[in-house]
Short mmCIF file of N, CA, C and O in Angstrom, two decimals:
data_model
loop_
_atom_site.label_atom_id
_atom_site.label_comp_id
_atom_site.label_asym_id
_atom_site.label_seq_id
_atom_site.Cartn_x
_atom_site.Cartn_y
_atom_site.Cartn_z
N UNK U 792 39.29 43.78 33.90
CA UNK U 792 38.91 43.38 35.23
C UNK U 792 37.43 43.65 35.48
O UNK U 792 36.74 42.81 36.04
N UNK U 793 36.95 44.85 35.06
CA UNK U 793 35.53 45.19 35.26
C UNK U 793 34.65 44.23 34.47
O UNK U 793 33.59 43.82 34.95
N UNK U 794 35.09 43.85 33.28
CA UNK U 794 34.31 42.93 32.46
C UNK U 794 34.15 41.59 33.15
O UNK U 794 33.08 40.97 33.10
N UNK U 795 35.20 41.12 33.83
CA UNK U 795 35.12 39.83 34.54
C UNK U 795 34.14 39.92 35.71
O UNK U 795 33.37 38.99 35.96
N UNK U 796 34.13 41.04 36.42
CA UNK U 796 33.21 41.23 37.55
C UNK U 796 31.77 41.27 37.05
O UNK U 796 30.87 40.66 37.64
N UNK U 797 31.53 41.98 35.93
CA UNK U 797 30.18 42.07 35.38
C UNK U 797 29.70 40.69 34.91
O UNK U 797 28.57 40.29 35.17
N UNK U 798 30.58 39.94 34.25
CA UNK U 798 30.20 38.60 33.79
C UNK U 798 29.88 37.69 34.98
O UNK U 798 28.94 36.91 34.94
N UNK U 799 30.69 37.78 36.02
CA UNK U 799 30.45 36.96 37.21
C UNK U 799 29.12 37.32 37.87
O UNK U 799 28.37 36.45 38.32
N UNK U 800 28.81 38.62 37.92
CA UNK U 800 27.55 39.06 38.53
C UNK U 800 26.35 38.57 37.71
O UNK U 800 25.35 38.10 38.26
N UNK U 801 26.44 38.66 36.38
CA UNK U 801 25.35 38.19 35.52
C UNK U 801 25.16 36.69 35.68
O UNK U 801 24.03 36.19 35.78
N UNK U 802 26.26 35.95 35.75
CA UNK U 802 26.18 34.50 35.93
C UNK U 802 25.56 34.15 37.28
O UNK U 802 24.75 33.24 37.38
N UNK U 803 25.91 34.89 38.32
CA UNK U 803 25.36 34.65 39.64
C UNK U 803 23.85 34.91 39.67
O UNK U 803 23.08 34.11 40.22
N UNK U 804 23.41 36.00 39.05
CA UNK U 804 21.98 36.31 38.99
C UNK U 804 21.22 35.23 38.23
O UNK U 804 20.15 34.79 38.62
N UNK U 805 21.80 34.73 37.12
CA UNK U 805 21.15 33.68 36.34
C UNK U 805 21.02 32.39 37.15
O UNK U 805 20.00 31.71 37.10
N UNK U 806 22.03 32.06 37.91
CA UNK U 806 21.97 30.84 38.73
C UNK U 806 20.93 30.94 39.83
O UNK U 806 20.18 30.00 40.08
N UNK U 807 20.87 32.09 40.48
CA UNK U 807 19.88 32.28 41.55
C UNK U 807 18.47 32.22 40.98
O UNK U 807 17.57 31.60 41.56
N UNK U 808 18.25 32.85 39.83
CA UNK U 808 16.92 32.84 39.21
C UNK U 808 16.53 31.42 38.82
O UNK U 808 15.37 31.02 38.98
N UNK U 809 17.47 30.63 38.32
CA UNK U 809 17.16 29.25 37.93
C UNK U 809 16.82 28.40 39.15
O UNK U 809 15.94 27.53 39.08
N UNK U 810 17.47 28.63 40.29
CA UNK U 810 17.18 27.86 41.49
C UNK U 810 15.79 28.16 42.03
O UNK U 810 15.14 27.29 42.59
N UNK U 811 15.32 29.38 41.85
CA UNK U 811 14.00 29.76 42.37
C UNK U 811 12.90 29.49 41.36
O UNK U 811 11.76 29.86 41.59
N UNK U 812 13.20 28.89 40.23
CA UNK U 812 12.17 28.55 39.25
C UNK U 812 11.67 29.76 38.50
O UNK U 812 10.61 29.71 37.90
N UNK U 813 12.41 30.84 38.50
CA UNK U 813 11.97 32.04 37.79
C UNK U 813 12.90 32.25 36.61
O UNK U 813 13.56 33.26 36.50
N UNK U 814 12.94 31.27 35.72
CA UNK U 814 13.86 31.31 34.61
C UNK U 814 13.39 32.15 33.45
O UNK U 814 13.88 32.01 32.35
N UNK U 815 12.43 33.02 33.63
CA UNK U 815 11.98 33.90 32.56
C UNK U 815 10.93 33.28 31.68
O UNK U 815 10.57 33.83 30.66
N UNK U 816 10.43 32.11 32.02
CA UNK U 816 9.43 31.46 31.19
C UNK U 816 8.05 32.05 31.36
O UNK U 816 7.11 31.64 30.70
N UNK U 817 7.87 32.99 32.23
CA UNK U 817 6.57 33.63 32.41
C UNK U 817 5.66 32.85 33.34
O UNK U 817 4.60 33.32 33.71
N UNK U 818 6.04 31.64 33.72
CA UNK U 818 5.18 30.84 34.57
C UNK U 818 5.31 31.17 36.04
O UNK U 818 4.48 30.79 36.84
N UNK U 819 6.38 31.85 36.41
CA UNK U 819 6.56 32.20 37.80
C UNK U 819 6.85 31.00 38.69
O UNK U 819 6.74 31.08 39.89
N UNK U 820 7.20 29.86 38.08
CA UNK U 820 7.50 28.69 38.88
C UNK U 820 6.28 27.90 39.30
O UNK U 820 6.38 26.96 40.04
N UNK U 821 5.09 28.29 38.86
CA UNK U 821 3.86 27.61 39.24
C UNK U 821 3.37 26.78 38.08
O UNK U 821 3.45 27.17 36.93
N UNK U 822 2.80 25.62 38.38
CA UNK U 822 2.21 24.78 37.35
C UNK U 822 0.77 25.17 37.08
O UNK U 822 0.26 26.17 37.60
N UNK U 823 0.10 24.39 36.28
CA UNK U 823 -1.31 24.62 35.97
C UNK U 823 -2.14 24.41 37.23
O UNK U 823 -1.97 23.41 37.92
N UNK U 824 -3.02 25.34 37.56
CA UNK U 824 -3.84 25.14 38.75
C UNK U 824 -4.81 23.97 38.53
O UNK U 824 -5.22 23.70 37.40
N UNK U 825 -5.16 23.28 39.59
CA UNK U 825 -6.08 22.14 39.43
C UNK U 825 -7.47 22.63 39.00
O UNK U 825 -7.91 23.70 39.38
N UNK U 826 -8.11 21.83 38.15
CA UNK U 826 -9.44 22.18 37.68
C UNK U 826 -10.50 21.89 38.73
O UNK U 826 -10.26 21.17 39.70
N UNK U 827 -11.68 22.46 38.52
CA UNK U 827 -12.79 22.24 39.45
C UNK U 827 -13.83 21.35 38.77
O UNK U 827 -14.22 21.63 37.64
N UNK U 828 -14.30 20.32 39.43
CA UNK U 828 -15.36 19.48 38.86
C UNK U 828 -16.66 20.27 38.73
O UNK U 828 -16.96 21.14 39.54
N UNK U 829 -17.40 19.98 37.67
CA UNK U 829 -18.69 20.63 37.46
C UNK U 829 -19.52 19.78 36.50
O UNK U 829 -19.01 18.89 35.84
N UNK U 830 -20.80 20.07 36.45
CA UNK U 830 -21.67 19.51 35.42
C UNK U 830 -22.84 20.47 35.22
O UNK U 830 -23.25 21.16 36.13
N UNK U 831 -23.31 20.54 33.99
CA UNK U 831 -24.46 21.37 33.68
C UNK U 831 -25.14 20.84 32.43
O UNK U 831 -24.59 20.03 31.70
N UNK U 832 -26.33 21.30 32.22
CA UNK U 832 -27.08 20.92 31.03
C UNK U 832 -28.23 21.87 30.82
O UNK U 832 -28.69 22.53 31.76
N UNK U 833 -28.68 21.97 29.58
CA UNK U 833 -29.86 22.77 29.27
C UNK U 833 -30.48 22.25 27.99
O UNK U 833 -29.85 21.52 27.22
N UNK U 834 -31.71 22.60 27.78
CA UNK U 834 -32.41 22.22 26.56
C UNK U 834 -33.49 23.23 26.24
O UNK U 834 -34.11 23.79 27.14
N UNK U 835 -33.70 23.45 24.96
CA UNK U 835 -34.74 24.37 24.48
C UNK U 835 -35.50 23.66 23.38
O UNK U 835 -34.91 23.14 22.45
N UNK U 836 -36.83 23.64 23.52
CA UNK U 836 -37.67 23.03 22.49
C UNK U 836 -38.90 23.90 22.32
O UNK U 836 -39.71 24.04 23.24
N UNK U 837 -39.02 24.50 21.14
CA UNK U 837 -40.16 25.35 20.81
C UNK U 837 -40.70 24.87 19.47
O UNK U 837 -40.17 25.22 18.41
N UNK U 838 -41.71 24.03 19.52
CA UNK U 838 -42.24 23.44 18.29
C UNK U 838 -42.84 24.48 17.37
O UNK U 838 -42.79 24.34 16.15
N UNK U 839 -43.42 25.52 17.92
CA UNK U 839 -44.04 26.57 17.10
C UNK U 839 -42.98 27.22 16.19
O UNK U 839 -43.22 27.46 15.03
N UNK U 840 -41.82 27.50 16.74
CA UNK U 840 -40.76 28.14 15.96
C UNK U 840 -39.80 27.13 15.33
O UNK U 840 -38.90 27.51 14.59
N UNK U 841 -39.93 25.87 15.65
CA UNK U 841 -39.05 24.85 15.08
C UNK U 841 -37.66 24.84 15.71
O UNK U 841 -36.70 24.44 15.07
N UNK U 842 -37.57 25.25 16.96
CA UNK U 842 -36.28 25.31 17.65
C UNK U 842 -36.17 24.12 18.58
O UNK U 842 -37.07 23.84 19.35
N UNK U 843 -35.04 23.41 18.47
CA UNK U 843 -34.81 22.26 19.33
C UNK U 843 -33.30 22.07 19.46
O UNK U 843 -32.64 21.65 18.52
N UNK U 844 -32.74 22.40 20.62
CA UNK U 844 -31.32 22.22 20.85
C UNK U 844 -31.05 22.05 22.34
O UNK U 844 -31.90 22.36 23.17
N UNK U 845 -29.87 21.55 22.67
CA UNK U 845 -29.52 21.37 24.07
C UNK U 845 -28.07 20.97 24.21
O UNK U 845 -27.39 20.65 23.23
N UNK U 846 -27.60 20.99 25.45
CA UNK U 846 -26.22 20.62 25.74
C UNK U 846 -26.12 20.04 27.14
O UNK U 846 -26.83 20.46 28.05
N UNK U 847 -25.23 19.06 27.30
CA UNK U 847 -24.88 18.49 28.60
C UNK U 847 -23.36 18.44 28.66
O UNK U 847 -22.72 18.08 27.67
N UNK U 848 -22.80 18.79 29.82
CA UNK U 848 -21.35 18.77 29.95
C UNK U 848 -20.99 18.48 31.39
O UNK U 848 -21.68 18.91 32.31
N UNK U 849 -19.89 17.76 31.58
CA UNK U 849 -19.40 17.47 32.93
C UNK U 849 -17.87 17.42 32.89
O UNK U 849 -17.26 17.18 31.84
N UNK U 850 -17.28 17.68 34.03
CA UNK U 850 -15.83 17.63 34.14
C UNK U 850 -15.45 17.11 35.53
O UNK U 850 -16.09 17.45 36.52
N UNK U 851 -14.39 16.32 35.56
CA UNK U 851 -13.86 15.87 36.84
C UNK U 851 -12.73 16.78 37.31
O UNK U 851 -12.07 16.50 38.29
N UNK U 852 -12.51 17.88 36.60
CA UNK U 852 -11.43 18.80 36.92
C UNK U 852 -10.25 18.64 35.98
O UNK U 852 -9.41 19.53 35.89
N UNK U 853 -10.17 17.52 35.30
CA UNK U 853 -9.08 17.27 34.36
C UNK U 853 -9.59 17.09 32.93
O UNK U 853 -9.01 17.62 32.00
N UNK U 854 -10.66 16.33 32.78
CA UNK U 854 -11.20 16.03 31.45
C UNK U 854 -12.63 16.54 31.39
O UNK U 854 -13.42 16.33 32.32
N UNK U 855 -12.97 17.20 30.29
CA UNK U 855 -14.33 17.69 30.06
C UNK U 855 -14.97 16.76 29.05
O UNK U 855 -14.40 16.47 27.99
N UNK U 856 -16.18 16.28 29.37
CA UNK U 856 -16.94 15.42 28.46
C UNK U 856 -18.33 16.00 28.30
O UNK U 856 -18.91 16.50 29.27
N UNK U 857 -18.86 15.92 27.09
CA UNK U 857 -20.20 16.43 26.90
C UNK U 857 -20.73 16.15 25.52
O UNK U 857 -20.09 15.50 24.69
N UNK U 858 -21.93 16.67 25.28
CA UNK U 858 -22.56 16.54 23.97
C UNK U 858 -23.56 17.67 23.80
O UNK U 858 -24.05 18.24 24.79
N UNK U 859 -23.83 17.99 22.55
CA UNK U 859 -24.90 18.94 22.27
C UNK U 859 -25.64 18.49 21.02
O UNK U 859 -25.09 17.78 20.17
N UNK U 860 -26.91 18.84 20.96
CA UNK U 860 -27.75 18.49 19.82
C UNK U 860 -28.41 19.75 19.29
O UNK U 860 -28.68 20.69 20.04
N UNK U 861 -28.66 19.74 17.98
CA UNK U 861 -29.35 20.86 17.37
C UNK U 861 -30.17 20.34 16.19
O UNK U 861 -29.73 19.46 15.45
N UNK U 862 -31.39 20.85 16.08
CA UNK U 862 -32.26 20.51 14.95
C UNK U 862 -31.85 21.40 13.78
O UNK U 862 -31.91 22.62 13.87
N UNK U 863 -31.41 20.79 12.69
CA UNK U 863 -30.96 21.54 11.53
C UNK U 863 -32.14 21.97 10.65
O UNK U 863 -33.20 21.33 10.69
N UNK U 864 -31.97 23.01 9.86
CA UNK U 864 -33.07 23.49 9.00
C UNK U 864 -33.56 22.45 7.99
O UNK U 864 -34.70 22.50 7.54
N UNK U 865 -32.70 21.49 7.63
CA UNK U 865 -33.11 20.48 6.65
C UNK U 865 -33.84 19.29 7.29
O UNK U 865 -34.14 18.31 6.62
N UNK U 866 -34.12 19.37 8.60
CA UNK U 866 -34.89 18.33 9.26
C UNK U 866 -34.05 17.33 10.02
O UNK U 866 -34.58 16.55 10.81
N UNK U 867 -32.76 17.29 9.80
CA UNK U 867 -31.91 16.35 10.52
C UNK U 867 -31.58 16.88 11.91
O UNK U 867 -31.71 18.07 12.18
N UNK U 868 -31.14 15.98 12.79
CA UNK U 868 -30.64 16.36 14.10
C UNK U 868 -29.13 16.11 14.11
O UNK U 868 -28.69 15.01 13.76
N UNK U 869 -28.37 17.12 14.47
CA UNK U 869 -26.92 16.97 14.59
C UNK U 869 -26.59 16.72 16.05
O UNK U 869 -27.03 17.46 16.93
N UNK U 870 -25.81 15.67 16.30
CA UNK U 870 -25.39 15.32 17.66
C UNK U 870 -23.86 15.35 17.68
O UNK U 870 -23.21 14.63 16.92
N UNK U 871 -23.30 16.18 18.55
CA UNK U 871 -21.85 16.27 18.70
C UNK U 871 -21.51 15.80 20.11
O UNK U 871 -22.01 16.34 21.09
N UNK U 872 -20.67 14.77 20.18
CA UNK U 872 -20.17 14.26 21.45
C UNK U 872 -18.69 14.60 21.50
O UNK U 872 -17.97 14.38 20.52
N UNK U 873 -18.23 15.17 22.62
CA UNK U 873 -16.85 15.64 22.66
C UNK U 873 -16.19 15.32 23.99
O UNK U 873 -16.84 15.03 24.99
N UNK U 874 -14.85 15.39 23.95
CA UNK U 874 -14.02 15.22 25.13
C UNK U 874 -12.82 16.14 24.94
O UNK U 874 -12.30 16.27 23.83
N UNK U 875 -12.39 16.80 26.02
CA UNK U 875 -11.26 17.72 25.92
C UNK U 875 -10.44 17.66 27.20
O UNK U 875 -10.99 17.54 28.29
N UNK U 876 -9.12 17.74 27.02
CA UNK U 876 -8.21 17.85 28.16
C UNK U 876 -6.95 18.56 27.69
O UNK U 876 -6.78 18.86 26.52
N UNK U 877 -6.05 18.83 28.64
CA UNK U 877 -4.84 19.58 28.31
C UNK U 877 -3.82 18.74 27.54
O UNK U 877 -2.95 19.30 26.89
N UNK U 878 -3.91 17.43 27.63
CA UNK U 878 -2.94 16.59 26.95
C UNK U 878 -3.32 16.30 25.51
O UNK U 878 -2.48 16.35 24.62
N UNK U 879 -4.60 16.00 25.26
CA UNK U 879 -5.03 15.57 23.93
C UNK U 879 -5.83 16.61 23.18
O UNK U 879 -6.20 16.39 22.03
N UNK U 880 -6.19 17.73 23.82
CA UNK U 880 -6.95 18.77 23.14
C UNK U 880 -8.42 18.41 23.04
O UNK U 880 -8.95 17.59 23.79
N UNK U 881 -9.09 19.01 22.04
CA UNK U 881 -10.54 18.83 21.83
C UNK U 881 -10.75 17.75 20.78
O UNK U 881 -10.19 17.81 19.68
N UNK U 882 -11.55 16.75 21.13
CA UNK U 882 -11.87 15.67 20.19
C UNK U 882 -13.38 15.54 20.12
O UNK U 882 -14.04 15.42 21.15
N UNK U 883 -13.90 15.59 18.90
CA UNK U 883 -15.36 15.56 18.73
C UNK U 883 -15.76 14.46 17.76
O UNK U 883 -15.03 14.12 16.83
N UNK U 884 -16.95 13.92 18.00
CA UNK U 884 -17.57 12.97 17.10
C UNK U 884 -18.90 13.58 16.69
O UNK U 884 -19.75 13.87 17.54
N UNK U 885 -19.10 13.78 15.39
CA UNK U 885 -20.31 14.42 14.88
C UNK U 885 -21.12 13.38 14.13
O UNK U 885 -20.59 12.67 13.26
N UNK U 886 -22.41 13.30 14.45
CA UNK U 886 -23.29 12.38 13.72
C UNK U 886 -24.61 13.08 13.41
O UNK U 886 -24.99 14.04 14.08
N UNK U 887 -25.28 12.58 12.40
CA UNK U 887 -26.55 13.16 11.96
C UNK U 887 -27.62 12.08 12.00
O UNK U 887 -27.39 10.95 11.58
N UNK U 888 -28.78 12.44 12.53
CA UNK U 888 -29.89 11.52 12.61
C UNK U 888 -30.98 12.04 11.68
O UNK U 888 -31.33 13.23 11.72
N UNK U 889 -31.52 11.15 10.86
CA UNK U 889 -32.56 11.55 9.92
C UNK U 889 -31.98 11.80 8.54
O UNK U 889 -30.79 11.67 8.29
N UNK U 890 -32.87 12.14 7.63
CA UNK U 890 -32.48 12.40 6.25
C UNK U 890 -32.86 13.83 5.89
O UNK U 890 -33.94 14.31 6.25
N UNK U 891 -31.96 14.49 5.19
CA UNK U 891 -32.20 15.88 4.83
C UNK U 891 -33.42 15.98 3.90
O UNK U 891 -33.56 15.19 2.96
N UNK U 892 -34.29 16.92 4.19
CA UNK U 892 -35.50 17.15 3.39
C UNK U 892 -35.45 18.56 2.81
O UNK U 892 -35.26 19.53 3.55
N UNK U 893 -35.62 18.65 1.50
CA UNK U 893 -35.63 19.94 0.85
C UNK U 893 -36.95 20.09 0.09
O UNK U 893 -37.38 19.16 -0.60
N UNK U 894 -37.60 21.24 0.20
CA UNK U 894 -38.86 21.42 -0.53
C UNK U 894 -38.62 21.45 -2.04
O UNK U 894 -37.59 21.94 -2.50
N UNK U 895 -39.60 20.91 -2.80
CA UNK U 895 -39.47 20.89 -4.26
C UNK U 895 -39.88 22.22 -4.86
O UNK U 895 -39.43 22.58 -5.94
N UNK U 896 -40.76 22.92 -4.19
CA UNK U 896 -41.20 24.22 -4.69
C UNK U 896 -40.87 25.27 -3.65
O UNK U 896 -40.98 25.04 -2.45
N UNK U 897 -40.51 26.42 -4.15
CA UNK U 897 -40.17 27.51 -3.27
C UNK U 897 -41.16 28.63 -3.45
O UNK U 897 -41.57 28.94 -4.55
N UNK U 898 -41.56 29.23 -2.36
CA UNK U 898 -42.45 30.39 -2.42
C UNK U 898 -41.64 31.66 -2.63
O UNK U 898 -40.42 31.62 -2.81
N UNK U 899 -42.32 32.77 -2.60
CA UNK U 899 -41.60 34.03 -2.79
C UNK U 899 -40.65 34.26 -1.60
O UNK U 899 -40.91 33.78 -0.49
N UNK U 900 -39.57 34.98 -1.83
CA UNK U 900 -38.65 35.22 -0.73
C UNK U 900 -39.32 36.06 0.36
O UNK U 900 -40.16 36.90 0.08
N UNK U 901 -38.96 35.79 1.57
CA UNK U 901 -39.50 36.52 2.70
C UNK U 901 -38.70 37.81 2.85
O UNK U 901 -37.47 37.78 2.95
N UNK U 902 -39.39 38.92 2.82
CA UNK U 902 -38.72 40.21 3.01
C UNK U 902 -39.42 40.95 4.13
O UNK U 902 -40.61 40.78 4.37
N UNK U 903 -38.69 41.76 4.78
CA UNK U 903 -39.22 42.55 5.88
C UNK U 903 -39.03 44.02 5.55
O UNK U 903 -37.95 44.44 5.17
N UNK U 904 -40.09 44.77 5.70
CA UNK U 904 -39.99 46.20 5.46
C UNK U 904 -39.62 46.89 6.76
O UNK U 904 -40.07 46.49 7.82
N UNK U 905 -38.81 47.94 6.68
CA UNK U 905 -38.45 48.64 7.91
C UNK U 905 -39.67 49.26 8.57
O UNK U 905 -40.57 49.74 7.90
N UNK U 906 -39.68 49.20 9.87
CA UNK U 906 -40.79 49.77 10.62
C UNK U 906 -40.38 51.14 11.13
O UNK U 906 -39.21 51.41 11.37
N UNK U 907 -41.39 51.99 11.29
CA UNK U 907 -41.12 53.31 11.86
C UNK U 907 -40.70 53.12 13.32
O UNK U 907 -41.32 52.39 14.07
N UNK U 908 -39.63 53.78 13.68
CA UNK U 908 -39.11 53.60 15.03
C UNK U 908 -39.71 54.58 16.03
O UNK U 908 -39.53 54.45 17.22
N UNK U 909 -40.40 55.60 15.53
CA UNK U 909 -40.96 56.60 16.42
C UNK U 909 -39.96 57.70 16.74
O UNK U 909 -40.26 58.64 17.45
N UNK U 910 -38.76 57.58 16.19
CA UNK U 910 -37.74 58.59 16.44
C UNK U 910 -38.01 59.80 15.57
O UNK U 910 -38.25 59.68 14.38
N UNK U 911 -37.97 60.95 16.16
CA UNK U 911 -38.17 62.19 15.42
C UNK U 911 -36.88 62.99 15.49
O UNK U 911 -36.34 63.21 16.57
N UNK U 912 -36.42 63.40 14.34
CA UNK U 912 -35.20 64.18 14.29
C UNK U 912 -35.45 65.53 14.95
O UNK U 912 -36.42 66.21 14.63
N UNK U 913 -34.59 65.95 15.88
CA UNK U 913 -34.81 67.23 16.54
C UNK U 913 -34.65 68.38 15.55
O UNK U 913 -33.89 68.30 14.59
N UNK U 914 -35.41 69.44 15.80
CA UNK U 914 -35.31 70.60 14.93
C UNK U 914 -33.95 71.25 15.13
O UNK U 914 -33.44 71.32 16.24
N UNK U 915 -33.42 71.73 14.03
CA UNK U 915 -32.11 72.36 14.10
C UNK U 915 -32.25 73.73 14.75
O UNK U 915 -33.10 74.52 14.38
N UNK U 916 -31.38 73.99 15.71
CA UNK U 916 -31.42 75.26 16.40
C UNK U 916 -30.48 76.24 15.70
O UNK U 916 -29.47 75.84 15.12
N UNK U 917 -30.82 77.49 15.80
CA UNK U 917 -29.97 78.52 15.24
C UNK U 917 -28.71 78.62 16.09
O UNK U 917 -28.75 78.45 17.30
N UNK U 918 -27.61 78.88 15.44
CA UNK U 918 -26.38 79.04 16.19
C UNK U 918 -26.41 80.36 16.95
O UNK U 918 -27.16 81.29 16.61
N UNK U 919 -25.62 80.47 17.94
CA UNK U 919 -25.61 81.64 18.81
C UNK U 919 -25.14 82.87 18.03
O UNK U 919 -24.14 82.82 17.32
N UNK U 920 -25.87 83.94 18.19
CA UNK U 920 -25.50 85.24 17.62
C UNK U 920 -25.45 86.23 18.78
O UNK U 920 -26.45 86.40 19.48
N UNK U 921 -24.34 86.92 18.98
CA UNK U 921 -24.30 87.90 20.06
C UNK U 921 -25.25 89.05 19.77
O UNK U 921 -25.50 89.38 18.61
N UNK U 922 -25.82 89.64 20.82
CA UNK U 922 -26.74 90.75 20.60
C UNK U 922 -26.01 91.93 19.95
O UNK U 922 -24.84 92.17 20.21
N UNK U 923 -26.76 92.61 19.10
CA UNK U 923 -26.17 93.77 18.42
C UNK U 923 -26.22 94.95 19.37
O UNK U 923 -27.21 95.17 20.05
N UNK U 924 -25.15 95.68 19.40
CA UNK U 924 -25.08 96.83 20.28
C UNK U 924 -25.58 98.05 19.51
O UNK U 924 -25.23 98.26 18.36
N UNK U 925 -26.40 98.77 20.18
CA UNK U 925 -26.89 100.00 19.54
C UNK U 925 -26.26 101.18 20.27
O UNK U 925 -26.09 101.18 21.47
N UNK U 926 -25.92 102.12 19.51
CA UNK U 926 -25.31 103.30 20.11
C UNK U 926 -23.89 103.00 20.49
O UNK U 926 -23.16 102.30 19.81
N UNK U 927 -23.46 103.50 21.54
CA UNK U 927 -22.09 103.28 21.97
C UNK U 927 -22.04 103.45 23.46
O UNK U 927 -23.05 103.68 24.13
N UNK U 928 -20.89 103.42 23.97
CA UNK U 928 -20.73 103.63 25.40
C UNK U 928 -20.77 105.12 25.68
O UNK U 928 -20.23 105.94 24.93
N UNK U 929 -21.36 105.50 26.71
CA UNK U 929 -21.43 106.93 27.05
C UNK U 929 -20.70 107.24 28.29
O UNK U 929 -20.53 106.65 29.23
#
């Protein structure tokens, strides 16, 4: 008899939980929150250092679209155009502009010697020694 009551109680709790959308899926009965539209972009070009890259991206709250470019060490420019959403995932198209250039002669490898940091190791202190007692208590 007790087993039947326990089974009925468990079944009742399961039915109530299913009606409230709290079926243990961890979602709490809520769907994906709506996305927020945005757009941004940036670019960096430093001819002295040979740095040239940038990115543009925009979203309507559901689909993200964008592209980024980077100047590769071999002289080519890599352009990646992408689109991403929750249904289809991330999809990218990668293209290269220009032809890779490699030097025919190589110079000596570039090495860097460590620089003095100015840090000085502190002098080691003597450990504590209790004072020696002379004589005795009087």
